Coordinates of C-alpha atoms (C1' of nucleotides) in Angstrom, one line a residue:
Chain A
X5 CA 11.7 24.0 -26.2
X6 CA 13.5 21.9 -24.0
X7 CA 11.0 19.7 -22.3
X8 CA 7.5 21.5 -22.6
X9 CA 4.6 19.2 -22.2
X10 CA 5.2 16.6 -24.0
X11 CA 2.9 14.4 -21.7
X12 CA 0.7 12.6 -23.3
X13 CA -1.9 10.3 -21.7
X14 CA -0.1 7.5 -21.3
X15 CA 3.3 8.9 -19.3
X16 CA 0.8 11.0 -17.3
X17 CA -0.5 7.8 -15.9
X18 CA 2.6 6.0 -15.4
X19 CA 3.9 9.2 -13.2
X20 CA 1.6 9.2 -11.1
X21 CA 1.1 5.5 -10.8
X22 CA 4.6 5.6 -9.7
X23 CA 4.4 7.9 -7.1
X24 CA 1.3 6.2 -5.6
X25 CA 2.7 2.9 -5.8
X26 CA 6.1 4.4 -3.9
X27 CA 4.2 6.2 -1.6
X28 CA 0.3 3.3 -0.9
X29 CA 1.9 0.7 -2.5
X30 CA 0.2 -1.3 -5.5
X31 CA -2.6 -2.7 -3.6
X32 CA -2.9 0.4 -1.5
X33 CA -3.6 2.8 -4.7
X34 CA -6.8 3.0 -6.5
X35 CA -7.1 3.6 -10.3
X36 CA -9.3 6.8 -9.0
X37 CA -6.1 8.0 -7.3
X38 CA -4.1 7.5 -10.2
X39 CA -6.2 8.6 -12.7
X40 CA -7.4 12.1 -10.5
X41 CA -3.7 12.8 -10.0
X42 CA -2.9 12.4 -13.3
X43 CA -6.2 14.3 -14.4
X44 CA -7.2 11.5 -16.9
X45 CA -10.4 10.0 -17.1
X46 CA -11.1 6.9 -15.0
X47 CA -10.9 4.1 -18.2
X48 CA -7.3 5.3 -19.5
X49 CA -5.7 3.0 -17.7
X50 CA -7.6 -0.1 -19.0
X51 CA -7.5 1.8 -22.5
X52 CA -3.9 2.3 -22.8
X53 CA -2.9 -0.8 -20.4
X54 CA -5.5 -3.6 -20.0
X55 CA -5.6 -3.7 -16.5
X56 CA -3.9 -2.5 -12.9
X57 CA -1.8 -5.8 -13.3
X58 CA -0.2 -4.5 -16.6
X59 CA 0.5 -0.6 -15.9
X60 CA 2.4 -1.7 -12.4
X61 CA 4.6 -4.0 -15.2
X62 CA 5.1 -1.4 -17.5
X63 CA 6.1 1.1 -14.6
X64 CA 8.9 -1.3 -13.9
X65 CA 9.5 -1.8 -17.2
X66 CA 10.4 1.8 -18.6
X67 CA 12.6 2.0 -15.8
X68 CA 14.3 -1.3 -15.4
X69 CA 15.1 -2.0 -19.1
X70 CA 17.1 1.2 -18.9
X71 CA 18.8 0.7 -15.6
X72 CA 20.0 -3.0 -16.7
X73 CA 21.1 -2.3 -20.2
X74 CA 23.4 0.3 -18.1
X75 CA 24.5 -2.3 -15.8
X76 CA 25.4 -4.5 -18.6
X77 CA 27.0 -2.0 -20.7
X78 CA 29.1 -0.8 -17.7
X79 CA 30.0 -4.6 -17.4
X80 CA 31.1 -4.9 -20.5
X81 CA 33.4 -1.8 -20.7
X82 CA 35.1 -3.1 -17.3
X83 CA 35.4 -6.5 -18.8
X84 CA 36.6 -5.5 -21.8
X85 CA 39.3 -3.2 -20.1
X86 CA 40.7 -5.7 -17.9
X87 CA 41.0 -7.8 -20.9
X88 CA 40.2 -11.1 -19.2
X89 CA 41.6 -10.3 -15.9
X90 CA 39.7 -10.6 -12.7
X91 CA 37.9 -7.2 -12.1
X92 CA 38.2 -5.8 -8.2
X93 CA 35.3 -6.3 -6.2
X94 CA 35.0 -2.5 -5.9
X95 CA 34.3 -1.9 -9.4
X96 CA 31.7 -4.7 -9.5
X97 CA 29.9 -3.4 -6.3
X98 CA 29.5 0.2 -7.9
X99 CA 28.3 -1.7 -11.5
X100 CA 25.7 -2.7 -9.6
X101 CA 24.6 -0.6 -7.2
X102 CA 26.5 2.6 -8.2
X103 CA 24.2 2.0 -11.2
X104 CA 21.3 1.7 -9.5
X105 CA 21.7 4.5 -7.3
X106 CA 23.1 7.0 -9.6
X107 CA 19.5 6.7 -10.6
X108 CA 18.1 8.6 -7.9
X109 CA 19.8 12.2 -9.2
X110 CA 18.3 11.4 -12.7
X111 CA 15.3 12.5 -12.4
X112 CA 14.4 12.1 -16.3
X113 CA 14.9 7.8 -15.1
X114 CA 12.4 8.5 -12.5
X115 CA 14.2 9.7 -9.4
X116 CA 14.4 8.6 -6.1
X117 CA 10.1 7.9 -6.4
X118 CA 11.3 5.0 -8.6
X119 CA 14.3 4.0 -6.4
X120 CA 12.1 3.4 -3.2
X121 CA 9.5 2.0 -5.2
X122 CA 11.6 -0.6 -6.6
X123 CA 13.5 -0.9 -3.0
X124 CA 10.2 -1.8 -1.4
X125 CA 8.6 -3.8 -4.1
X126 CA 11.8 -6.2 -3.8
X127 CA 10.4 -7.0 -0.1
X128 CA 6.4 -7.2 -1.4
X129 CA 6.4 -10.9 -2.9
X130 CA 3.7 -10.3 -5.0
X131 CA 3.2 -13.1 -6.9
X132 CA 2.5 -11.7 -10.4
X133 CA 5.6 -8.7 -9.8
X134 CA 7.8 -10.9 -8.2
X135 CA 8.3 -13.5 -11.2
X136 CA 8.3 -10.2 -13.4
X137 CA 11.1 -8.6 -11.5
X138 CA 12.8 -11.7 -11.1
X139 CA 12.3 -12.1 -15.1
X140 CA 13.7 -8.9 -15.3
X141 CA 16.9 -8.9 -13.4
X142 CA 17.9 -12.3 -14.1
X143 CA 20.0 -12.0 -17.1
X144 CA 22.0 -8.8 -15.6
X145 CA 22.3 -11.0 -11.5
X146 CA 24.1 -13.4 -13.5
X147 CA 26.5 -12.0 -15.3
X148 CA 27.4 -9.9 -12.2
X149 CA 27.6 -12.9 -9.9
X150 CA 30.1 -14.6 -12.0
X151 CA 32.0 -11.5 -11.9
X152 CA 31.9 -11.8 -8.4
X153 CA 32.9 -14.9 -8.3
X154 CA 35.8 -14.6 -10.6
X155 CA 36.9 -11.3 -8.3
X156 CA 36.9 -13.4 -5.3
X157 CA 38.2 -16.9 -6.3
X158 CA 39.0 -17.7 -2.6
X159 CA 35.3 -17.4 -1.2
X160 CA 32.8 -20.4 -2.0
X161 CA 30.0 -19.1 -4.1
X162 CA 27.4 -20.0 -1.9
X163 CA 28.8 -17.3 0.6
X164 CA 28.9 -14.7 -2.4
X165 CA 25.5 -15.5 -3.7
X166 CA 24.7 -14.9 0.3
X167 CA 26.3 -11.5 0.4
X168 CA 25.0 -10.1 -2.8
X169 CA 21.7 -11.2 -1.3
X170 CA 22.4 -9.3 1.9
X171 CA 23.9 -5.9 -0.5
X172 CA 20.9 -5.7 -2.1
X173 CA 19.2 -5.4 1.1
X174 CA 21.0 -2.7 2.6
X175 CA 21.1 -0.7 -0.7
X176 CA 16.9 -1.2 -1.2
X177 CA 16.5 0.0 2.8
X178 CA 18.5 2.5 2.3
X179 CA 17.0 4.0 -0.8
X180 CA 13.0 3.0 0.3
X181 CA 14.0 4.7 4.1
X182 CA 15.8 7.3 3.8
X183 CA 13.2 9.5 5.0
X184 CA 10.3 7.3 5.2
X185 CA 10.7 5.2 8.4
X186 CA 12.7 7.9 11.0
X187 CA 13.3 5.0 13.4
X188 CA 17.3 5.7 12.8
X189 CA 17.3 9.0 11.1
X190 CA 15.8 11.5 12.7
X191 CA 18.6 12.6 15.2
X192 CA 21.8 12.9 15.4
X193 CA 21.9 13.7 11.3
X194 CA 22.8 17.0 12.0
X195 CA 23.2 19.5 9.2
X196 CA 23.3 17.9 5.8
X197 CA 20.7 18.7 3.8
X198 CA 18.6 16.4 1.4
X199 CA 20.8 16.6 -1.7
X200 CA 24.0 16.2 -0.1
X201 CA 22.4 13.3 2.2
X202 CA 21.8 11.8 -1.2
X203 CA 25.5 13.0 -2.3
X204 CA 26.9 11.1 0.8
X205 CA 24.5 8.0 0.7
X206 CA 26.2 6.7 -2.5
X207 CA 30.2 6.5 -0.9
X208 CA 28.6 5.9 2.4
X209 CA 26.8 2.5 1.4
X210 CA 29.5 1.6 -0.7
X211 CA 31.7 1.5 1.9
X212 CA 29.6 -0.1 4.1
X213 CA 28.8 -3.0 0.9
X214 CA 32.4 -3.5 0.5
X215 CA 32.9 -4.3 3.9
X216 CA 30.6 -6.7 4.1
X217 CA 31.6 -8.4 0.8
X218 CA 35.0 -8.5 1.7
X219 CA 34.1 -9.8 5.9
X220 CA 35.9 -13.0 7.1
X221 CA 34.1 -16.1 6.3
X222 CA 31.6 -16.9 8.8
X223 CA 32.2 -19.7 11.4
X224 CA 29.5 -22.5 11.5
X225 CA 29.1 -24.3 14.5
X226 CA 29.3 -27.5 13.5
X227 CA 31.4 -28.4 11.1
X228 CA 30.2 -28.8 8.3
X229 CA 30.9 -29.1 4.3
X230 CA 31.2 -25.4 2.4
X231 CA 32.4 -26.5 -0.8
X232 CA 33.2 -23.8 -3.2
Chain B
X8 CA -6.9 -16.3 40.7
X9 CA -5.2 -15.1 37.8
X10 CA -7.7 -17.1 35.2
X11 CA -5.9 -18.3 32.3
X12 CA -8.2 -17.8 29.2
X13 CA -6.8 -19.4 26.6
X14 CA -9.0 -17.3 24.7
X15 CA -8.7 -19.7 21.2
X16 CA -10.7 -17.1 19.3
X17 CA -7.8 -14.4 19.7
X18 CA -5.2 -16.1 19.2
X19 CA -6.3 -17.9 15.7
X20 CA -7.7 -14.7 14.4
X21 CA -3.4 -13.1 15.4
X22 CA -2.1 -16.3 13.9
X23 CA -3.8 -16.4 10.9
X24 CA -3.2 -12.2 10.4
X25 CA 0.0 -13.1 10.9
X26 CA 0.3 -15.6 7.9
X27 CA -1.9 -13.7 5.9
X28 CA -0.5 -10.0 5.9
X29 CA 3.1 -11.6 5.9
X30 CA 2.0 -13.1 2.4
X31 CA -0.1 -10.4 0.5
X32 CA 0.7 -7.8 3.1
X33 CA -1.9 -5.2 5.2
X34 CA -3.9 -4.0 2.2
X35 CA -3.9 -7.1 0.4
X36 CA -5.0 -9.3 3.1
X37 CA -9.1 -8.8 3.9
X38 CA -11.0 -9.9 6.9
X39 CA -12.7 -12.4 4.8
X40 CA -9.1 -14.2 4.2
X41 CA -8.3 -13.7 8.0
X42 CA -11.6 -15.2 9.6
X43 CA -11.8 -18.0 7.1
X44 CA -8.3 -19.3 7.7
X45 CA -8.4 -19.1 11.4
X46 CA -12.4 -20.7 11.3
X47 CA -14.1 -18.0 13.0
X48 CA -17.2 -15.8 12.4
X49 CA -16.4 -12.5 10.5
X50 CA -17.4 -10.4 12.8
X51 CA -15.0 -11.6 15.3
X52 CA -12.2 -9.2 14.5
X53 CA -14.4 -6.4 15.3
X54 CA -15.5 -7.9 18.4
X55 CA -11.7 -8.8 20.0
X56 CA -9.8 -6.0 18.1
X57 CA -12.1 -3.4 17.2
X58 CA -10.9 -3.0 13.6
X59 CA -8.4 -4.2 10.9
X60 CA -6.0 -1.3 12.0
X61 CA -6.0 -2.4 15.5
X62 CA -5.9 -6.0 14.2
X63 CA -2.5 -5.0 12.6
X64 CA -0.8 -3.3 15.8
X65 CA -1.9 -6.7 18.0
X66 CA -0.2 -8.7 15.6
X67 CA 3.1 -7.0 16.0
X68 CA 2.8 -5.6 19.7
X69 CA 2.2 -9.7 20.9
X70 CA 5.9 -10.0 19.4
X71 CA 7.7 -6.8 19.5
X72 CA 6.8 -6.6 23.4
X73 CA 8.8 -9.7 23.8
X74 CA 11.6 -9.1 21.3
X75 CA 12.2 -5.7 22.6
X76 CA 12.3 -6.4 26.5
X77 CA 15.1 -9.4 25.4
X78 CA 17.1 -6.6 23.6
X79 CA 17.1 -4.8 26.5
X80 CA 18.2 -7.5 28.9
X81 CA 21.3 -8.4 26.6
X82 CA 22.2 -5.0 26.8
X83 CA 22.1 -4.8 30.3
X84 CA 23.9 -8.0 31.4
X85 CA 26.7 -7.3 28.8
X86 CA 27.2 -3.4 30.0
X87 CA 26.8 -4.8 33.7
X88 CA 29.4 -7.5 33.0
X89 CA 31.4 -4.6 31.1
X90 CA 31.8 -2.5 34.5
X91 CA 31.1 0.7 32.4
X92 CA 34.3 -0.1 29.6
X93 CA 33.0 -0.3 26.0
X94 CA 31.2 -3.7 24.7
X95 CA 32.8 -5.2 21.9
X96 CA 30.7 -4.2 18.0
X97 CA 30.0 -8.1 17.6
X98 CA 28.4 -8.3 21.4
X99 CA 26.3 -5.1 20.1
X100 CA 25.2 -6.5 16.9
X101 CA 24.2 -9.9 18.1
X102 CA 22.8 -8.7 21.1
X103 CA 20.2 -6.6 18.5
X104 CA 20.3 -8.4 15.2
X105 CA 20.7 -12.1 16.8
X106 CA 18.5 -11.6 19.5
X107 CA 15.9 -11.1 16.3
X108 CA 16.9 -13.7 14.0
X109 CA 17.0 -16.2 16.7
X110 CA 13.2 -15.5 17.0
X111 CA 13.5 -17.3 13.8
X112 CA 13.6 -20.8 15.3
X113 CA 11.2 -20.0 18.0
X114 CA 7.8 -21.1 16.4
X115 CA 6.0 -20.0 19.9
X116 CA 7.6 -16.2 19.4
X117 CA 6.2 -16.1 15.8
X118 CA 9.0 -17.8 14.1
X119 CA 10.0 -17.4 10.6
X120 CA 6.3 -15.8 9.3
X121 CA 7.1 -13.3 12.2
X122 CA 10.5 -11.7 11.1
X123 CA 9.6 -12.0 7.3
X124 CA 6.5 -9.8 7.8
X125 CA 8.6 -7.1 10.5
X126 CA 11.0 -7.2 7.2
X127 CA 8.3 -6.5 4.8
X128 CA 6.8 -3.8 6.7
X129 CA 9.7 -1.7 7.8
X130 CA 9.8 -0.8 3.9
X131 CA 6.2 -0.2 3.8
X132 CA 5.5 3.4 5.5
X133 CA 1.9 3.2 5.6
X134 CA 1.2 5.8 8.0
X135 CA -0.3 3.9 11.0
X136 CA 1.6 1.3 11.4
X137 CA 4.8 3.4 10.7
X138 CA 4.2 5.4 13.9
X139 CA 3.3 2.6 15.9
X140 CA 7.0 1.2 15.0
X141 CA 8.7 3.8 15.6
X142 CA 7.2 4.3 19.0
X143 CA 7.7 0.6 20.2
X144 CA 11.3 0.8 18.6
X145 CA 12.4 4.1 20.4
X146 CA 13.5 3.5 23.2
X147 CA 15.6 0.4 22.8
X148 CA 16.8 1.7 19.2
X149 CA 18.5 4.6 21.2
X150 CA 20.3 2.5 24.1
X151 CA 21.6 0.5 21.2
X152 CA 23.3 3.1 19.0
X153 CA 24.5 4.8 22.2
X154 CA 26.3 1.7 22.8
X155 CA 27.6 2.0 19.6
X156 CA 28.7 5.2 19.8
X157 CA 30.7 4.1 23.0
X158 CA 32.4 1.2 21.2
X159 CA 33.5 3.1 17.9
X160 CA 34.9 6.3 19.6
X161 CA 36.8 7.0 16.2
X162 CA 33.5 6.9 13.8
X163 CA 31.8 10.0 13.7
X164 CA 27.8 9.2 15.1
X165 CA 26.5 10.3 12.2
X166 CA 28.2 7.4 10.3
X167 CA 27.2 4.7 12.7
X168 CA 23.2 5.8 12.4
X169 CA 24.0 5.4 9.2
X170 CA 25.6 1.9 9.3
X171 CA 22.9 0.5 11.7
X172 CA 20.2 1.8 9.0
X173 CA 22.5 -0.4 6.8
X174 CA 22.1 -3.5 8.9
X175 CA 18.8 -3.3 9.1
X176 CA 18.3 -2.9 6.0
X177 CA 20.6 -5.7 5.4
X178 CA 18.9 -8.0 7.9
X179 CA 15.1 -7.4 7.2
X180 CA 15.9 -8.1 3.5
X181 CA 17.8 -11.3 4.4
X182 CA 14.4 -12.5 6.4
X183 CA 11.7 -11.3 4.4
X184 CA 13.8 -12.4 1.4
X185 CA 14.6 -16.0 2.4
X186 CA 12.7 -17.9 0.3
X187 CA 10.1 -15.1 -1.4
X188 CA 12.7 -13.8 -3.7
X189 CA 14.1 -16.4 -5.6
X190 CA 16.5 -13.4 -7.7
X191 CA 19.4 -14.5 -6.0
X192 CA 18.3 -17.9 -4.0
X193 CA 17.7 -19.9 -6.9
X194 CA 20.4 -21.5 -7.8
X195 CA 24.2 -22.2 -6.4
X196 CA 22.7 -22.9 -2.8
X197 CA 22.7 -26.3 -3.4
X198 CA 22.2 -29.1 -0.7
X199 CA 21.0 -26.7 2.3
X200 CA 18.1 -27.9 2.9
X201 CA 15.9 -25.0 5.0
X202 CA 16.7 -25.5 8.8
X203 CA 20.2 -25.8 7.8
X204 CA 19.8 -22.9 5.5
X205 CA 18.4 -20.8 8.7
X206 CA 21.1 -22.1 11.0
X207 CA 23.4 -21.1 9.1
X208 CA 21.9 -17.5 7.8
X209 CA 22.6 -15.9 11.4
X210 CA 26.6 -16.3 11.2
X211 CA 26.6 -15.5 7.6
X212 CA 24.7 -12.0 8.0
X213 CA 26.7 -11.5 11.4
X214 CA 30.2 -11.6 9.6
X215 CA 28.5 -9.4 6.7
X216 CA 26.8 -7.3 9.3
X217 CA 29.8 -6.8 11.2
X218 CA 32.2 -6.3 8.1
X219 CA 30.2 -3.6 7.3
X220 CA 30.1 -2.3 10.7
X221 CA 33.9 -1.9 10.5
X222 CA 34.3 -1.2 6.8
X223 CA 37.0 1.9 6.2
X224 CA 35.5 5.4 6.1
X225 CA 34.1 6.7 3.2
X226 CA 35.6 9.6 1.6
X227 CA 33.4 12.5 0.2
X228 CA 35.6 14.3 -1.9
X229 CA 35.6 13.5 -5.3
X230 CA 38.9 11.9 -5.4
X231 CA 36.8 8.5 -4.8
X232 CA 37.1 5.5 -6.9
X233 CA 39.6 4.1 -4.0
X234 CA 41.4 0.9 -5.0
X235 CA 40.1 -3.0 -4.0
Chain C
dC15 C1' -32.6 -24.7 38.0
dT16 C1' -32.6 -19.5 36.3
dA17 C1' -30.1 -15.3 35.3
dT18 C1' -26.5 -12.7 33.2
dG19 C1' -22.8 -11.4 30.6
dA20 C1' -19.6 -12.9 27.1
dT21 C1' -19.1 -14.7 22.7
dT22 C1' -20.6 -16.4 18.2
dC23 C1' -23.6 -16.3 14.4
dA24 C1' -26.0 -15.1 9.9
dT25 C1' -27.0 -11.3 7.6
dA26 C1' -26.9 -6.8 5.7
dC27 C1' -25.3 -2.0 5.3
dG28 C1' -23.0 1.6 2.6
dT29 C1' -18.8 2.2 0.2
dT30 C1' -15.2 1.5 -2.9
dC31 C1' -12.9 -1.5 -5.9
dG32 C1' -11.3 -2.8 -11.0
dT33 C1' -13.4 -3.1 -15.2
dT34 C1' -16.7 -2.4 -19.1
dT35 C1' -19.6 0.0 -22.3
dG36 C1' -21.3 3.0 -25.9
dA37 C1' -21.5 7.5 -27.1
dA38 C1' -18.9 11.9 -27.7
dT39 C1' -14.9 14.1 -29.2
dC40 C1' -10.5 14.6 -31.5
dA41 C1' -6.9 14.1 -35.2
dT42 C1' -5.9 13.3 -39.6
dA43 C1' -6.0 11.5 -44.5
dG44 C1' -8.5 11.5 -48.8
Chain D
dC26 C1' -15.6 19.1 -46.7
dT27 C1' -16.4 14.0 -45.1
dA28 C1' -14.7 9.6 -43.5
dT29 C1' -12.2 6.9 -40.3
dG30 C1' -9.8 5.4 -36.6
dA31 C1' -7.9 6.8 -32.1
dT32 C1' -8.9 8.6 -27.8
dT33 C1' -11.7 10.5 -24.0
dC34 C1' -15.8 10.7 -21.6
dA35 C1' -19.8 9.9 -18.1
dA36 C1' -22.0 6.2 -16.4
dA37 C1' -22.7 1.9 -14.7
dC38 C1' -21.6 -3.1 -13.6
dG39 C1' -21.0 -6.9 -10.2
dA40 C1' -17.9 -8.1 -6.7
dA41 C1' -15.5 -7.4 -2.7
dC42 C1' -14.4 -4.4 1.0
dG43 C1' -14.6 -3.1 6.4
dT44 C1' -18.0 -2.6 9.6
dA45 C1' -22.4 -2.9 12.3
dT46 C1' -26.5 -5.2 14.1
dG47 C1' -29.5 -8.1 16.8
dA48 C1' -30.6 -12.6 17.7
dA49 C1' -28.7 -17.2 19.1
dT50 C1' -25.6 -19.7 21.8
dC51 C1' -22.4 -20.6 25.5
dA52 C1' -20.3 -20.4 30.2
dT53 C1' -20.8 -19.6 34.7
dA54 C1' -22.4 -17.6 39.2
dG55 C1' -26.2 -17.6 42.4

DNA sequence: CTATGATTCATACGTTCGTTTGAATCATAG
DNA sequence: CTATGATTCAAACGAACGTATGAATCATAG
């Protein structure tokens, strides 16, 4: 009796909806699509939701509010540990994105489908998902940034706020392509197969974050003023 | 005589797609948006392009052309200047990332709306337009991980695919990001204004790009959680 | 000038979209 | 059992979609 159907309605819809959403995007996917792959009749979604608007929110939703109450709580244990100390830049990095990654094995918090959703919604500047998102994440960016910038007391913030910009980049890529665009991928990836790829992608891009957090400070041509 | 038509039509309808799918992206974006904003008859997209689909590979092919046949003439002067020793990662890296950013600034190449819809739609596999990037992409894609692979004997390929996926990554999201996803813009980037902001974004992502690049290799086993 | 092909135009086609409706069915409490 | 509210259902709505058509207009060669 460990996980027999216990779909109802309502997760039915939000299952498929995310897999159509990863996979057509939100205008790209039809409430016909959705509601013939989930095998629900056409007006569920506006009974149980409103509208297409307000099931593409609460797909976020049921993931997000997990994924940054995790992000906080792991925060707060680091924090609490280092009892006022700065933390190192590697332990921010993984609260962050170790998090978020981690996600993709857990298939109960939606799996990679959710992870490459999320990774190329972040690029889709919606207007109505992109001040929910941004809604969202604010609370949990914050804290993090001022992590950051207490971890790294000799880099101006503007160049942090920069970098974590340019981490969350990679890490969406990475998760929304790792098989969909083959441009780099498809040779020369010789024998791993897909759950160790996903094994390997986590140390692998944290590496490659790190690096770039911790890169010498840029040179600007002209001179300029880079106040902390 | 080669007969120069300017061929306004055209060009309007490209500019306008441009705007428009770089905004609400393909799907969201109709022909009725398209026509009206360049000021031309509806049917004129079916008349010059054939369809929306086609519509969508002139947009990018009147920009990739270019941007791709630059790549390939950095390469070539830097590896002719080299006399056949290895290039040096930075040269590699700007000669593919910068050659792209600095497209940024060039208004008659596309400019900004350019880069920030190629960013948007490398995360957005729709099947079409996915093949018809990864074919244009190909060929210069290969010459520049090759390169690559010459300049960091020591790196095992499969971990430089894996970096330049990164830096893509890394770089789209910087672009299609800029000023669409205010998560991480908002606030602490104070008195840039947004030429400034742009000047100074290529030597910011190249020192992230680059620290990444050269960030220590990862270990697999389990014995991770390596120190700052 | 007229003739001819290229382009633009208004209009309409058939389809699919998100949403709504009111009746049918289900679950459960009295 | 009946009553009641929640849910599911088939059907339809008007609007918007991409595309097609044939006439009108334009540019240019003879």
């Amino acid at each position: 009796m460990a996980e027999i159907r216990t779909n109802d309605t309502r997760e039915r819809i939000l299952d498929a909806a995310e897999r159509l959403f990863m996979t057509h995007g939100y205008e790209g996917t039809s409430m016909r699509q959705i509601t013939g792959e989930a095998s629900v009749n056409l007006a569920a979604v506006n009974y149980h939701f409103g509208s297409k608007e307000a099931l593409m929110q609460e797909v976020f939703r049921r993931r997000l509010d997990w994924l940054n109450e995790e992000r906080m709580r792991v925060l707060d244990e680091m924090e609490a540990e280092a009892a006022g100390k700065p933390l190192k830049p590697s332990q921010i990095v993984d609260g962050f994105f170790g998090t978020l990654l981690r996600m993709a094995g857990d298939e109960k918090r939606g799996g990679v489908t959710f992870l490459r959703l999320l990774g190329r919604t972040l690029t889709e500047p919606s207007e109505f998902i992109r001040a929910f998102l941004a809604h969202e994440y604010q609370t949990v960016m914050d804290r993090y940034k001022e992590a950051l910038f207490k971890a790294l007391p000799e880099v101006p913030k503007a160049e942090i706020v920069w970098r974590f910009h340019f981490m969350l980049g990679a890490t969406s890529y990475a998760i929304a392509g790792t098989d969909a665009l083959r441009l780099v991928t498809d040779w020369q990836i010789e024998d791993e197969d897909s759950t160790d790829r996903l094994d390997r992608l986590v140390p692998r891009l944290m590496s490659f974050l790190l690096g770039g957090l911790r890169a010498p400070l840029p040179q600007f041509s002209d001179a300029a003023a880079a106040s902390n």
